XYZ file of C-alpha atoms in Angstrom:
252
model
C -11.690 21.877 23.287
C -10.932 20.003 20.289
C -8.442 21.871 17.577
C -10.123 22.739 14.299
C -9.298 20.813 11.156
C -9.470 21.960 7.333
C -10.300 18.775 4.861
C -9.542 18.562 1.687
C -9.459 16.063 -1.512
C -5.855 16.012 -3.191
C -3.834 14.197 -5.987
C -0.855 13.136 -5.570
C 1.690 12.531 -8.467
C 3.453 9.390 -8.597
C 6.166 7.540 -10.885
C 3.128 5.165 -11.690
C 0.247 8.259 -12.229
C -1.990 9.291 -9.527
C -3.038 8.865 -6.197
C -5.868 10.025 -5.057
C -5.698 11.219 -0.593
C -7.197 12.779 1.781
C -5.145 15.723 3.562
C -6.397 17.003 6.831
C -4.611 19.668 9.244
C -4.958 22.115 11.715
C -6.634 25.216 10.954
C -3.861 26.935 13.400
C -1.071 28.897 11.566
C 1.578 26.319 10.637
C 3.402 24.619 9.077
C 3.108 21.519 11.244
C 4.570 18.503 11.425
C 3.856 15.510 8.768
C 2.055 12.230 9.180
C 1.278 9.474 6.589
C -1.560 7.539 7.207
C -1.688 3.998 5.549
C -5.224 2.748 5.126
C -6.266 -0.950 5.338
C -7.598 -2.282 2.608
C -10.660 -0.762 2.607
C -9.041 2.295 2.000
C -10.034 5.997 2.816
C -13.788 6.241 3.988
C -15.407 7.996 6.786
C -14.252 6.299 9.666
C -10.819 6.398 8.509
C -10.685 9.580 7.260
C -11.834 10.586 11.068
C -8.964 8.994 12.447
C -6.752 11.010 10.380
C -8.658 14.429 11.297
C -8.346 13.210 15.026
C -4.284 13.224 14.182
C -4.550 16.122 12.440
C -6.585 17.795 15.546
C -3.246 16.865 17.673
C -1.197 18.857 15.577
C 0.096 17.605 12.356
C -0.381 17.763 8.925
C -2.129 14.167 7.628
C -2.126 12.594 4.308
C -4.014 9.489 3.641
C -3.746 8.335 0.165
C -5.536 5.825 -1.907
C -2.222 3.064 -2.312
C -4.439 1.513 -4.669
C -4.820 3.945 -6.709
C -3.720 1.824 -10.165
C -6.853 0.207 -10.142
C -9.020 3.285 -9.612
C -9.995 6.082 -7.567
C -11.433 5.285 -3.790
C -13.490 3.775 -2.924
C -12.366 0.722 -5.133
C -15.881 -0.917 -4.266
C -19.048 0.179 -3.150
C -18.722 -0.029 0.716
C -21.199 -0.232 3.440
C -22.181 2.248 6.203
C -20.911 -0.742 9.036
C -18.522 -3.507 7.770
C -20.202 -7.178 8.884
C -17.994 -10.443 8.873
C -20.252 -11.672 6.138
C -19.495 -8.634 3.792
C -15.787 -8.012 5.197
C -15.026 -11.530 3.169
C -17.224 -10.500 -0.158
C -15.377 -7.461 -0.137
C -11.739 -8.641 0.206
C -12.127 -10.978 -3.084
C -12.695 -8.150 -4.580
C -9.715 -5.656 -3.166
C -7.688 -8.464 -2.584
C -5.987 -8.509 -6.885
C -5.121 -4.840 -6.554
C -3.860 -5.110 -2.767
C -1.564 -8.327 -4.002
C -0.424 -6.532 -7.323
C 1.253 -3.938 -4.933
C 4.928 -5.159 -5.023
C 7.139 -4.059 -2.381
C 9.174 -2.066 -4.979
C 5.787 0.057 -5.726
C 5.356 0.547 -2.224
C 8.432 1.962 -1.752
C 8.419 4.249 -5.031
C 4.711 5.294 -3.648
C 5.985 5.828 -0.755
C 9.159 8.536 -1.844
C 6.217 10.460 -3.898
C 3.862 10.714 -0.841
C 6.807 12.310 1.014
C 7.961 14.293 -1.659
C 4.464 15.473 -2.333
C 4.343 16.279 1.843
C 8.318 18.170 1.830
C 6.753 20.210 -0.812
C 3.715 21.084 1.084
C 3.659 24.465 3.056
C 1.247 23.198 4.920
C 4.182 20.683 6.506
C 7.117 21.603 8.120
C 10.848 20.147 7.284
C 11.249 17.803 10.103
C 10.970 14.719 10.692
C 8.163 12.307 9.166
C 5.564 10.138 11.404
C 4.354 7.177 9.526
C 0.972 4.990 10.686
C -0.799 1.942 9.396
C -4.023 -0.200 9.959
C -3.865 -4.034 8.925
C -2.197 -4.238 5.691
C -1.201 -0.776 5.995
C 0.696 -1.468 8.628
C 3.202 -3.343 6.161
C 3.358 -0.894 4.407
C 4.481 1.546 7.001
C 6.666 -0.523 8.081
C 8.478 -0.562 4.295
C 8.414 3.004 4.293
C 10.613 3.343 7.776
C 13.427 1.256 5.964
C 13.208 2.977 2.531
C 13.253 6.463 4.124
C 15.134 5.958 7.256
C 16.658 9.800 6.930
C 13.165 11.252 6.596
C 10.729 8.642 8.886
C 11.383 9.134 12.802
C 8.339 7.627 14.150
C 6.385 4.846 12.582
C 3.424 2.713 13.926
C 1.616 0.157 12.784
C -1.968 -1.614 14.400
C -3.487 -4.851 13.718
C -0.817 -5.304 11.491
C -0.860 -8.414 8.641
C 2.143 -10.774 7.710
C 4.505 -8.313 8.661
C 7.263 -11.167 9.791
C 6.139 -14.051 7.351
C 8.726 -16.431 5.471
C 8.427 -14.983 2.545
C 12.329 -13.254 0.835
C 10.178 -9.949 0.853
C 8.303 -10.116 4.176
C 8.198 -6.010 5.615
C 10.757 -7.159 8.824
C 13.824 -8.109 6.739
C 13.672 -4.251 6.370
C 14.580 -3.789 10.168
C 18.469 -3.402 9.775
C 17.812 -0.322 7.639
C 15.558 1.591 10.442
C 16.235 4.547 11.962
C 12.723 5.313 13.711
C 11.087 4.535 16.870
C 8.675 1.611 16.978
C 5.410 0.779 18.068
C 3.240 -1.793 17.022
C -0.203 -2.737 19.025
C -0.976 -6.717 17.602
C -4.239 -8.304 17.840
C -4.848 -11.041 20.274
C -5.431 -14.144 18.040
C -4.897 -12.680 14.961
C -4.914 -15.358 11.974
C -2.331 -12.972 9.590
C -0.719 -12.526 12.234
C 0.125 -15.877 14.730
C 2.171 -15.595 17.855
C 5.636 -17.093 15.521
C 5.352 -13.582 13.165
C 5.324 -11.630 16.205
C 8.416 -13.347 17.739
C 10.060 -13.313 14.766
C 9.307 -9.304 14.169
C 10.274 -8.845 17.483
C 13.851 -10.628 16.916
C 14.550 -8.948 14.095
C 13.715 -5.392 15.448
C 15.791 -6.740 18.748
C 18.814 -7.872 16.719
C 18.969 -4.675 14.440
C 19.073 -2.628 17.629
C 15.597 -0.568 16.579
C 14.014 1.306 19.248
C 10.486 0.137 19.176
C 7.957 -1.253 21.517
C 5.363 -3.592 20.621
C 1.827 -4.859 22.590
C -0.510 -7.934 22.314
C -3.850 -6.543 22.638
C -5.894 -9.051 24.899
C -9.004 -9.773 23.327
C -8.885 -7.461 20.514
C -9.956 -8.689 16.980
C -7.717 -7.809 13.509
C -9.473 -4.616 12.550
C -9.866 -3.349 16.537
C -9.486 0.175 15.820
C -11.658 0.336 12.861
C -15.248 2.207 14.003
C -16.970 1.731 10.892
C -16.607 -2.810 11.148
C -17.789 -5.530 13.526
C -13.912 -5.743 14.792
C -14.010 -2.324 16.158
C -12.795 -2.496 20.115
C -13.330 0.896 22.115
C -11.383 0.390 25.279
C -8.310 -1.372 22.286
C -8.735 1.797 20.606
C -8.585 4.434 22.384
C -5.494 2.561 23.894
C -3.867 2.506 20.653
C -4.597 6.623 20.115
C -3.124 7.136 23.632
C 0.455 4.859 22.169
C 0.054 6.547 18.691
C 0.108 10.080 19.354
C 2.721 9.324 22.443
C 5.071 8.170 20.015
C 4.755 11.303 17.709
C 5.013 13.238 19.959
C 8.242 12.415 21.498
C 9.834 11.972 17.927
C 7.940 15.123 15.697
């Protein structure tokens, strides 16, 4: 039997103003242990705000905030029920500006308010932090384990993009800073991210001496575990839950 789940809407107070999340946990006395959920740029929605009641269900206290919330509350644009290729492109020139105005140094301020805001919370315990992100969220995440490494134990990230790109700011430079366990489930043939990211992600996890495992997802499309787009993979997904919720819960 699945474990109940209370929803909510909350606001979050940030450096910057702000954000507007989601915050799902178990309706069992807690407090329980924290997750942040990083959305993909599509942002919190049905689909995704299911996958954080499904963590939530496990046992832990989710918050999925709206990282983009500078240029408005979500939804940013008017989505649709299902996600097609044709409108996945129409709608990324329009989330695209406030996705590339996030600079690493917001990230990392948004992401010391999100945890403040979930320390605070009685509805989280004091341990250790599990962090989780979808496509660009998965970045984001992954900034979040090296700007918190005392707090984050357990980060993930799926269908992650650019995460290991040339760039003097790309999210693995981060890696010597990292306390956490690792996981990271890539898409097969993923265009943000090609086969010389994830080589040089997996170096630089290697070289800082990270614990961390990461998988090439045969045949899986950037966007796999997302229900609500044409991406979405079943079998790909439900093997990502099975990693995701391993990895908490060995580390929360």
């Amino acid at each position: 039997m699945a474990t109940a789940v209370n929803q909510s809407s909350v606001d979050v107070p940030t450096p910057d103003g702000t954000a507007d999340a989601y915050l799902v946990h178990p309706e069992s006395p807690g407090p329980h242990p924290a997750v942040l959920l990083y959305m993909d740029a599509f942002g919190p929605r049905p689909g995704l705000k299911a996958m954080a009641d499904r963590i939530a269900a496990a046992g832990y206290t989710v918050l999925l905030p709206n990282i983009l919330y500078r240029a408005g509350r979500a939804p940013l644009v008017e989505l649709p029920d299902f996600i097609t290729p044709e409108r996945r492109s129409e709608l990324f020139e329009t989330i695209l500006p406030a996705a590339q105005s996030l600079t690493p140094e917001l990230a990392a301020r948004d992401a010391g308010a999100f945890l403040d805001w979930l320390a605070a919370s009685p509805l989280a315990n004091d341990g250790p932090v599990g962090v989780t992100g979808y496509c660009m969220g998965a970045g984001f995440a992954l900034r979040a384990a090296a700007a918190y490494p005392e707090r984050v134990a357990a980060m993930a990230g799926f269908h992650g993009a650019y995460l290991a790109s040339e760039a003097p700011d790309s999210p693995h430079l981060g890696a010597g800073r990292i306390t956490a366990e690792l996981y990271f489930g890539h898409a097969d043939q993923d265009a943000s991210l090609p086969p010389e990211q994830i080589d040089r992600l997996e170096k630089a996890l290697t070289n800082a001496g990270v614990r961390h495992h990461a998988a090439v997802y045969a045949g899986a499309r950037h966007g796999f575990t997302q229900v609500d787009t044409a991406s979405y993979d079943a079998e790909a997904a439900e093997r990502h839950w099975t990693a995701l919720l391993d990895l908490f819960g060995r580390n929360l």
